[in-house]
CSV table of C-alpha atoms and ligand atoms in Angstrom, one decimal:
chain,number,residue,atom,x,y,z
J,19,UNK,CA,-127.6,-16.1,16.1
J,20,UNK,CA,-124.8,-15.1,14.7
J,21,UNK,CA,-125.2,-11.4,15.4
J,22,UNK,CA,-123.8,-12.0,19.0
J,23,UNK,CA,-120.4,-13.0,17.8
J,24,UNK,CA,-119.8,-10.7,15.6
J,25,UNK,CA,-121.1,-7.7,17.4
J,26,UNK,CA,-118.2,-8.5,19.7
J,27,UNK,CA,-115.5,-9.0,17.8
J,28,UNK,CA,-116.3,-5.4,16.3
J,29,UNK,CA,-116.5,-4.3,19.9
J,30,UNK,CA,-113.1,-5.8,20.8
J,31,UNK,CA,-111.8,-4.1,17.7
J,32,UNK,CA,-113.2,-0.8,18.4
J,33,UNK,CA,-111.5,-1.4,21.8
J,34,UNK,CA,-108.2,-2.2,20.6
J,35,UNK,CA,-108.3,0.8,17.9
J,36,UNK,CA,-109.5,3.4,20.7
J,37,UNK,CA,-107.2,2.1,23.4
J,38,UNK,CA,-104.1,2.6,20.7
J,39,UNK,CA,-105.6,5.9,19.8
J,40,UNK,CA,-105.5,7.3,23.5
J,41,UNK,CA,-102.3,5.5,24.4
J,42,UNK,CA,-104.7,4.5,27.7
J,43,UNK,CA,-104.1,5.4,31.1
J,44,UNK,CA,-104.9,1.7,32.6
J,45,UNK,CA,-103.4,-1.4,31.6
J,46,UNK,CA,-106.1,-1.0,29.1
J,47,UNK,CA,-103.5,0.0,26.8
J,48,UNK,CA,-101.9,-3.3,27.2
J,49,UNK,CA,-104.9,-4.7,24.9
J,50,UNK,CA,-104.5,-2.7,22.3
J,51,UNK,CA,-101.2,-4.9,21.0
J,52,UNK,CA,-102.4,-8.3,22.1
J,53,UNK,CA,-105.6,-7.9,19.7
J,54,UNK,CA,-103.2,-7.0,17.2
J,55,UNK,CA,-101.8,-10.2,17.6
J,56,UNK,CA,-104.8,-12.0,17.9
J,57,UNK,CA,-105.6,-10.1,15.0
J,58,UNK,CA,-103.1,-11.6,12.6
J,59,UNK,CA,-103.1,-15.2,14.2
J,60,UNK,CA,-102.8,-14.5,18.0
J,61,UNK,CA,-98.9,-15.0,18.1
J,62,UNK,CA,-96.9,-12.1,16.4
J,63,UNK,CA,-94.4,-10.8,18.2
J,64,UNK,CA,-92.6,-7.5,17.5
J,65,UNK,CA,-89.0,-7.4,18.6
J,66,UNK,CA,-88.8,-3.6,17.7
J,67,UNK,CA,-91.6,-2.7,20.1
J,68,UNK,CA,-90.3,-0.1,23.1
J,69,UNK,CA,-91.0,-1.4,26.7
J,70,UNK,CA,-93.7,-0.2,27.8
J,71,UNK,CA,-93.9,2.3,30.3
J,72,UNK,CA,-96.1,1.3,33.8
J,73,UNK,CA,-96.3,-2.2,33.6
J,74,UNK,CA,-97.6,-3.5,37.0
J,75,UNK,CA,-95.6,-7.1,37.6
J,76,UNK,CA,-96.9,-9.4,40.6
J,77,UNK,CA,-94.7,-12.3,41.7
J,78,UNK,CA,-95.9,-15.1,43.1
J,79,UNK,CA,-93.6,-17.3,45.0
J,80,UNK,CA,-94.1,-20.8,46.5
J,81,UNK,CA,-94.1,-19.4,49.6
J,82,UNK,CA,-92.9,-15.6,51.2
J,83,UNK,CA,-91.1,-17.3,53.6
J,84,UNK,CA,-88.0,-18.5,52.2
J,85,UNK,CA,-84.8,-17.1,51.8
J,86,UNK,CA,-84.7,-18.1,48.4
J,87,UNK,CA,-87.7,-16.9,47.1
J,88,UNK,CA,-87.1,-13.6,48.6
J,89,UNK,CA,-84.0,-13.1,47.2
J,90,UNK,CA,-85.6,-14.3,43.5
J,91,UNK,CA,-88.4,-11.8,44.0
J,92,UNK,CA,-86.6,-8.9,45.2
J,93,UNK,CA,-84.6,-8.4,42.5
J,94,UNK,CA,-87.2,-8.7,39.9
J,95,UNK,CA,-89.0,-5.9,41.5
J,96,UNK,CA,-85.7,-3.8,41.7
J,97,UNK,CA,-85.6,-5.0,38.1
J,98,UNK,CA,-88.7,-3.8,37.0
J,99,UNK,CA,-87.5,-0.2,37.8
J,100,UNK,CA,-85.4,0.0,35.3
J,101,UNK,CA,-87.8,-0.4,33.0
J,102,UNK,CA,-90.2,2.2,34.8
J,103,UNK,CA,-92.7,-0.5,35.8
J,104,UNK,CA,-93.3,-1.3,39.2
J,105,UNK,CA,-93.6,-4.6,40.7
J,106,UNK,CA,-94.8,-6.3,43.9
J,107,UNK,CA,-94.7,-9.8,46.1
J,108,UNK,CA,-97.5,-11.3,47.2
J,109,UNK,CA,-98.0,-15.3,48.4
J,110,UNK,CA,-98.7,-17.8,50.8
J,111,UNK,CA,-96.6,-18.3,53.6
J,112,UNK,CA,-96.9,-22.5,52.9
J,113,UNK,CA,-96.2,-24.1,50.0
J,114,UNK,CA,-99.0,-26.5,49.7
J,115,UNK,CA,-100.5,-27.3,46.3
J,116,UNK,CA,-103.2,-25.1,46.5
J,117,UNK,CA,-102.1,-22.2,48.2
J,118,UNK,CA,-100.9,-20.3,45.5
J,119,UNK,CA,-105.1,-19.7,44.1
J,120,UNK,CA,-107.0,-16.9,45.8
J,121,UNK,CA,-103.5,-14.9,45.1
J,122,UNK,CA,-103.9,-15.7,41.2
J,123,UNK,CA,-107.8,-14.8,41.7
J,124,UNK,CA,-106.9,-11.6,43.6
J,125,UNK,CA,-103.7,-10.3,41.0
J,126,UNK,CA,-106.3,-10.7,38.1
J,127,UNK,CA,-108.8,-8.5,40.2
J,128,UNK,CA,-106.4,-6.0,40.8
J,129,UNK,CA,-105.4,-6.1,36.6
J,130,UNK,CA,-101.6,-6.8,36.8
J,131,UNK,CA,-99.8,-6.7,33.2
J,132,UNK,CA,-98.2,-10.1,34.3
J,133,UNK,CA,-98.2,-12.5,37.2
J,134,UNK,CA,-94.9,-13.8,37.6
J,135,UNK,CA,-95.7,-17.3,39.5
J,136,UNK,CA,-93.1,-20.4,40.9
J,137,UNK,CA,-95.9,-22.8,40.9
J,138,UNK,CA,-96.6,-25.2,43.7
J,139,UNK,CA,-98.2,-27.7,41.6
J,140,UNK,CA,-97.9,-27.8,37.8
J,141,UNK,CA,-102.2,-28.3,37.7
J,142,UNK,CA,-103.8,-26.5,40.6
J,143,UNK,CA,-102.9,-22.9,39.5
J,144,UNK,CA,-103.6,-24.1,35.9
J,145,UNK,CA,-107.2,-22.8,36.1
J,146,UNK,CA,-107.2,-19.6,37.8
J,147,UNK,CA,-103.7,-18.6,35.3
J,148,UNK,CA,-105.5,-19.4,32.3
J,149,UNK,CA,-108.2,-16.8,33.6
J,150,UNK,CA,-105.9,-14.7,33.8
J,151,UNK,CA,-104.4,-15.4,30.5
J,152,UNK,CA,-107.8,-14.9,28.9
J,153,UNK,CA,-107.9,-11.2,30.7
J,154,UNK,CA,-104.5,-10.3,28.6
J,155,UNK,CA,-102.9,-11.2,32.0
J,156,UNK,CA,-99.3,-12.4,30.8
J,157,UNK,CA,-98.3,-15.1,32.6
J,158,UNK,CA,-94.4,-15.9,33.2
J,159,UNK,CA,-93.7,-19.6,35.9
J,160,UNK,CA,-90.1,-19.0,37.2
J,161,UNK,CA,-88.5,-21.4,39.4
J,162,UNK,CA,-91.0,-24.1,39.5
J,163,UNK,CA,-93.2,-24.6,36.2
J,164,UNK,CA,-96.7,-24.6,35.8
J,165,UNK,CA,-98.1,-26.6,33.1
J,166,UNK,CA,-97.5,-25.5,29.8
J,167,UNK,CA,-100.7,-24.6,28.4
J,168,UNK,CA,-101.2,-22.1,31.8
J,169,UNK,CA,-98.4,-19.7,31.2
J,170,UNK,CA,-96.5,-17.8,28.5
J,171,UNK,CA,-93.1,-18.7,29.7
J,172,UNK,CA,-91.0,-20.8,31.7
J,173,UNK,CA,-87.7,-18.9,33.1
J,174,UNK,CA,-85.6,-22.1,34.6
J,175,UNK,CA,-82.6,-21.3,36.6
J,176,UNK,CA,-80.8,-23.8,34.4
J,177,UNK,CA,-81.0,-26.6,32.3
J,178,UNK,CA,-83.4,-28.9,34.4
J,179,UNK,CA,-81.8,-32.2,33.3
J,180,UNK,CA,-78.2,-30.4,33.7
J,181,UNK,CA,-79.0,-29.8,37.6
J,182,UNK,CA,-80.2,-33.5,38.4
J,183,UNK,CA,-77.7,-35.6,36.9
J,184,UNK,CA,-74.9,-33.3,38.1
J,185,UNK,CA,-76.1,-33.7,41.9
J,186,UNK,CA,-75.7,-37.4,41.1
J,187,UNK,CA,-72.7,-36.5,39.8
J,188,UNK,CA,-71.1,-35.0,42.5
J,189,UNK,CA,-72.9,-37.1,45.3
J,190,UNK,CA,-71.1,-40.2,43.4
J,191,UNK,CA,-67.8,-38.3,44.0
J,192,UNK,CA,-68.4,-37.7,47.8
J,193,UNK,CA,-69.5,-41.1,48.4
J,194,UNK,CA,-67.0,-42.5,46.8
J,195,UNK,CA,-69.1,-44.5,44.7
J,196,UNK,CA,-70.7,-46.3,46.7
J,197,UNK,CA,-73.7,-46.7,49.2
J,198,UNK,CA,-77.1,-45.8,50.2
J,199,UNK,CA,-78.6,-42.4,49.5
J,200,UNK,CA,-81.6,-40.5,50.1
J,201,UNK,CA,-83.0,-37.6,48.4
J,202,UNK,CA,-84.4,-34.9,50.7
J,203,UNK,CA,-87.1,-32.7,48.6
J,204,UNK,CA,-89.5,-29.8,49.0
J,205,UNK,CA,-93.0,-30.7,48.7
J,206,UNK,CA,-94.2,-33.7,46.8
J,207,UNK,CA,-96.1,-31.5,44.2
J,208,UNK,CA,-93.3,-29.5,43.3
J,209,UNK,CA,-92.6,-29.3,39.3
J,210,UNK,CA,-88.9,-28.0,39.9
J,211,UNK,CA,-88.0,-30.7,42.2
J,212,UNK,CA,-89.7,-33.4,40.8
J,213,UNK,CA,-88.2,-32.9,37.2
J,214,UNK,CA,-84.9,-32.8,38.9
J,215,UNK,CA,-85.2,-35.8,41.1
J,216,UNK,CA,-86.7,-37.5,37.5
J,217,UNK,CA,-82.9,-36.7,36.0
J,218,UNK,CA,-81.3,-38.2,39.1
J,219,UNK,CA,-83.2,-41.4,38.8
J,220,UNK,CA,-82.2,-41.6,35.2
J,221,UNK,CA,-78.5,-40.9,36.0
J,222,UNK,CA,-78.3,-43.4,38.6
J,223,UNK,CA,-79.2,-46.4,36.0
J,224,UNK,CA,-75.9,-45.5,34.2
J,225,UNK,CA,-73.6,-47.9,34.9
J,226,UNK,CA,-71.0,-46.1,36.6
J,227,UNK,CA,-73.5,-45.7,40.1
J,228,UNK,CA,-74.3,-49.8,40.1
J,229,UNK,CA,-72.4,-49.1,43.9
J,230,UNK,CA,-75.0,-46.3,44.4
J,231,UNK,CA,-78.6,-47.3,45.9
J,232,UNK,CA,-81.5,-44.5,46.4
J,233,UNK,CA,-83.4,-45.8,49.4
J,234,UNK,CA,-85.5,-43.2,49.9
J,235,UNK,CA,-87.1,-39.5,48.6
J,236,UNK,CA,-88.2,-37.9,51.6
J,237,UNK,CA,-90.5,-34.8,51.7
J,238,UNK,CA,-89.8,-31.5,54.2
J,239,UNK,CA,-92.2,-29.4,52.4
J,240,UNK,CA,-89.7,-26.0,51.9
J,241,UNK,CA,-90.1,-26.2,56.0
J,242,UNK,CA,-87.1,-25.8,58.4
J,243,UNK,CA,-88.3,-28.2,61.3
J,244,UNK,CA,-90.1,-30.2,59.0
J,245,UNK,CA,-87.0,-30.6,57.0
J,246,UNK,CA,-85.0,-31.6,59.7
J,247,UNK,CA,-87.0,-34.1,61.5
J,248,UNK,CA,-87.1,-35.8,58.0
J,249,UNK,CA,-83.2,-36.0,58.4
J,250,UNK,CA,-83.6,-37.4,61.7
J,251,UNK,CA,-85.9,-39.8,60.1
J,252,UNK,CA,-84.2,-40.8,57.6
J,253,UNK,CA,-81.0,-41.7,59.7
J,254,UNK,CA,-83.0,-43.5,62.0
J,255,UNK,CA,-84.4,-45.9,59.1
J,256,UNK,CA,-81.0,-45.8,57.6
J,257,UNK,CA,-78.2,-45.5,60.3
J,258,UNK,CA,-75.9,-47.4,57.3
J,259,UNK,CA,-76.9,-43.8,55.2
J,260,UNK,CA,-74.1,-42.5,53.0
J,261,UNK,CA,-75.2,-39.4,51.6
J,262,UNK,CA,-78.3,-36.7,51.4
J,263,UNK,CA,-79.5,-35.1,48.3
J,264,UNK,CA,-81.5,-32.2,49.1
J,265,UNK,CA,-82.5,-30.2,45.9
J,266,UNK,CA,-84.0,-27.3,47.9
J,267,UNK,CA,-82.4,-24.7,49.7
J,268,UNK,CA,-84.3,-24.7,52.7
J,269,UNK,CA,-83.7,-28.7,53.0
J,270,UNK,CA,-80.2,-28.5,52.8
J,271,UNK,CA,-80.0,-26.2,55.4
J,272,UNK,CA,-82.0,-28.2,57.6
J,273,UNK,CA,-80.1,-31.2,56.4
J,274,UNK,CA,-76.6,-29.6,57.0
J,275,UNK,CA,-77.8,-28.6,60.5
J,276,UNK,CA,-79.1,-31.8,61.4
J,277,UNK,CA,-75.9,-34.0,60.4
J,278,UNK,CA,-73.7,-31.2,62.0
J,279,UNK,CA,-75.3,-31.6,65.4
J,280,UNK,CA,-75.3,-35.5,65.2
J,281,UNK,CA,-73.1,-38.3,65.4
J,282,UNK,CA,-72.8,-38.6,61.8
J,283,UNK,CA,-71.3,-36.0,61.1
J,284,UNK,CA,-68.1,-36.4,58.7
J,285,UNK,CA,-69.9,-40.0,58.0
J,286,UNK,CA,-73.0,-38.7,55.7
J,287,UNK,CA,-72.3,-36.4,52.6
J,288,UNK,CA,-75.0,-33.6,52.5
J,289,UNK,CA,-75.2,-32.1,49.2
J,290,UNK,CA,-77.5,-30.3,46.8
J,291,UNK,CA,-78.8,-27.1,46.2
J,292,UNK,CA,-78.2,-24.1,48.8
J,293,UNK,CA,-77.4,-20.5,48.6
J,294,UNK,CA,-74.0,-19.6,49.9
J,295,UNK,CA,-75.4,-17.3,53.1
J,296,UNK,CA,-77.4,-20.3,54.5
J,297,UNK,CA,-74.1,-22.9,53.6
J,298,UNK,CA,-71.3,-21.1,54.7
J,299,UNK,CA,-71.1,-22.4,58.4
J,300,UNK,CA,-71.4,-26.0,57.3
J,301,UNK,CA,-69.0,-25.7,54.2
J,302,UNK,CA,-66.3,-24.0,56.4
J,303,UNK,CA,-66.8,-26.5,59.6
J,304,UNK,CA,-66.7,-29.4,57.1
J,305,UNK,CA,-70.4,-31.0,57.4
J,306,UNK,CA,-70.6,-30.0,53.8
J,307,UNK,CA,-68.3,-30.5,51.2
J,308,UNK,CA,-69.8,-29.4,48.0
J,309,UNK,CA,-73.2,-28.1,46.8
J,310,UNK,CA,-74.3,-26.1,43.7
J,311,UNK,CA,-77.1,-23.0,42.9
J,312,UNK,CA,-77.1,-20.2,40.2
J,313,UNK,CA,-77.2,-16.8,41.0
J,314,UNK,CA,-81.1,-15.9,42.6
J,315,UNK,CA,-80.9,-12.2,41.4
J,316,UNK,CA,-80.3,-13.2,37.8
J,317,UNK,CA,-83.5,-15.6,38.1
J,318,UNK,CA,-85.8,-12.7,39.4
J,319,UNK,CA,-84.6,-10.0,37.1
J,320,UNK,CA,-84.6,-12.1,33.7
J,321,UNK,CA,-88.3,-12.9,34.7
J,322,UNK,CA,-89.4,-9.4,34.8
J,323,UNK,CA,-87.6,-8.7,31.8
J,324,UNK,CA,-89.1,-11.4,30.3
J,325,UNK,CA,-92.9,-10.6,31.9
J,326,UNK,CA,-92.2,-6.7,30.0
J,327,UNK,CA,-91.5,-8.1,26.9
J,328,UNK,CA,-94.4,-10.3,27.3
J,329,UNK,CA,-96.7,-7.4,27.8
J,330,UNK,CA,-94.9,-5.0,25.5
J,331,UNK,CA,-95.4,-7.4,22.5
J,332,UNK,CA,-92.0,-7.8,21.9
J,333,UNK,CA,-92.1,-11.8,22.3
J,334,UNK,CA,-95.5,-14.3,22.6
J,335,UNK,CA,-93.5,-16.7,23.9
J,336,UNK,CA,-92.6,-19.0,20.8
J,337,UNK,CA,-89.8,-20.6,20.3
J,338,UNK,CA,-87.1,-18.7,18.6
J,339,UNK,CA,-88.2,-15.0,19.6
J,340,UNK,CA,-85.4,-12.9,21.1
J,341,UNK,CA,-86.1,-10.2,24.0
J,342,UNK,CA,-83.7,-8.5,25.7
J,343,UNK,CA,-82.6,-8.5,29.2
J,344,UNK,CA,-81.1,-5.4,30.8
J,345,UNK,CA,-77.6,-6.3,32.2
J,346,UNK,CA,-78.0,-10.1,30.8
J,347,UNK,CA,-78.5,-9.2,27.4
J,348,UNK,CA,-80.1,-10.8,24.8
J,349,UNK,CA,-81.8,-14.0,25.7
J,350,UNK,CA,-83.5,-16.4,23.3
J,351,UNK,CA,-86.8,-18.4,23.9
J,352,UNK,CA,-86.7,-22.1,23.6
J,353,UNK,CA,-88.3,-25.3,22.9
J,354,UNK,CA,-91.6,-25.3,25.1
J,355,UNK,CA,-91.1,-21.5,25.9
J,356,UNK,CA,-88.2,-22.1,28.1
J,357,UNK,CA,-85.8,-19.6,28.7
J,358,UNK,CA,-82.5,-20.5,30.8
J,359,UNK,CA,-80.7,-18.4,32.9
J,360,UNK,CA,-77.5,-20.3,32.5
J,361,UNK,CA,-75.6,-23.1,34.1
J,362,UNK,CA,-75.0,-23.3,37.8
J,363,UNK,CA,-72.4,-22.7,40.1
J,364,UNK,CA,-70.3,-25.4,42.6
J,365,UNK,CA,-69.4,-24.2,45.6
J,366,UNK,CA,-66.9,-25.0,48.3
J,367,UNK,CA,-64.4,-23.9,50.5
J,368,UNK,CA,-62.5,-22.4,48.2
J,369,UNK,CA,-64.6,-20.1,46.2
J,370,UNK,CA,-68.0,-19.5,48.8
J,371,UNK,CA,-66.6,-16.8,50.7
J,372,UNK,CA,-66.5,-14.9,46.4
J,373,UNK,CA,-70.5,-15.1,46.7
J,374,UNK,CA,-72.8,-13.1,48.9
J,375,UNK,CA,-76.3,-14.1,48.3
F,26,LIG,C1,-85.7,-23.7,47.8
F,26,LIG,C2,-87.4,-23.8,46.7
F,26,LIG,C3,-86.6,-23.3,45.0
F,26,LIG,C4,-85.8,-24.3,44.8
F,26,LIG,C5,-84.4,-23.9,45.6
F,26,LIG,C6,-83.3,-24.6,45.0
F,26,LIG,O1,-85.9,-22.1,47.7
F,26,LIG,O2,-87.3,-25.3,46.6
F,26,LIG,O3,-88.3,-23.9,44.5
F,26,LIG,O4,-85.2,-23.5,43.1
F,26,LIG,O5,-84.9,-24.0,46.4
């Protein structure tokens, strides 16, 4: 009975040596390093390992027709060229919980070195991602995290707590600390939005916000039309609403468009997370005073380098490990395998023209 596992171990070791010795022509060459790590306890990073050439990365965004995700992924695809890798983007056209599963399965069959995923649901993608990891495919979550045990690292655009709390501070400023507000989110399962909303609710408990009442969290599913209709519905249900926070680039643009063309313009503040290019018109015409974001290009670029560092054995995803992320410099992995890009920027009419994304 013990023969089988022993034989399997011997075979794996032989394959590893073989792959390391001949360099390998396919992604099998990466399993050599992984096996070395496993032999030493499964978590040995070699910070001096060179980045492997020819790495194959695949970006799997929440949905392919979201302009934000497109910017992130294109920058990641460009970034991979710097270290001699190739990257592509594949993904669903809707951001529902299970829409990414079949894509993960296909990427496993295609023997990618790394799958980079903005998870539509932290748990729905877990089984397939675990399958990927068992086949030595490194899993990088970016933008929206998968459950911690199904990915190697999470590249977060900014501290989730900072994003959530600052959204409330900003809205409070805009409405003079008083009145009813609503949140227009993306999908009900999105890890990133739900984490931010959790911090918003916590921030609202502070005495300085006692005049603000959160009346509803609505979901536009990162669909422009649905987000527009949800905004309309919010104003119908709460005609005395003072503000809408949309922590989604799709949602904030749709909410601003609705308010801009309605009798609520100038009465209802719209804020949240948006891209300067989508929001410029609304900032200039006074519909939106301030909103936040980070540079999505840097998020994709950082994710690409993290994938390469993992696939090359430089890092394993453990707290404290460091890797070089090209022009973004050295980055350190924090608690729970999280790497934070940097603080968000607040955009308003004074600075919006300095940004083009
Ligand atoms: C939308 C998506 C994405 C989020 C941005 C702010 O594009 O929901 O996940 O990070 O907004």
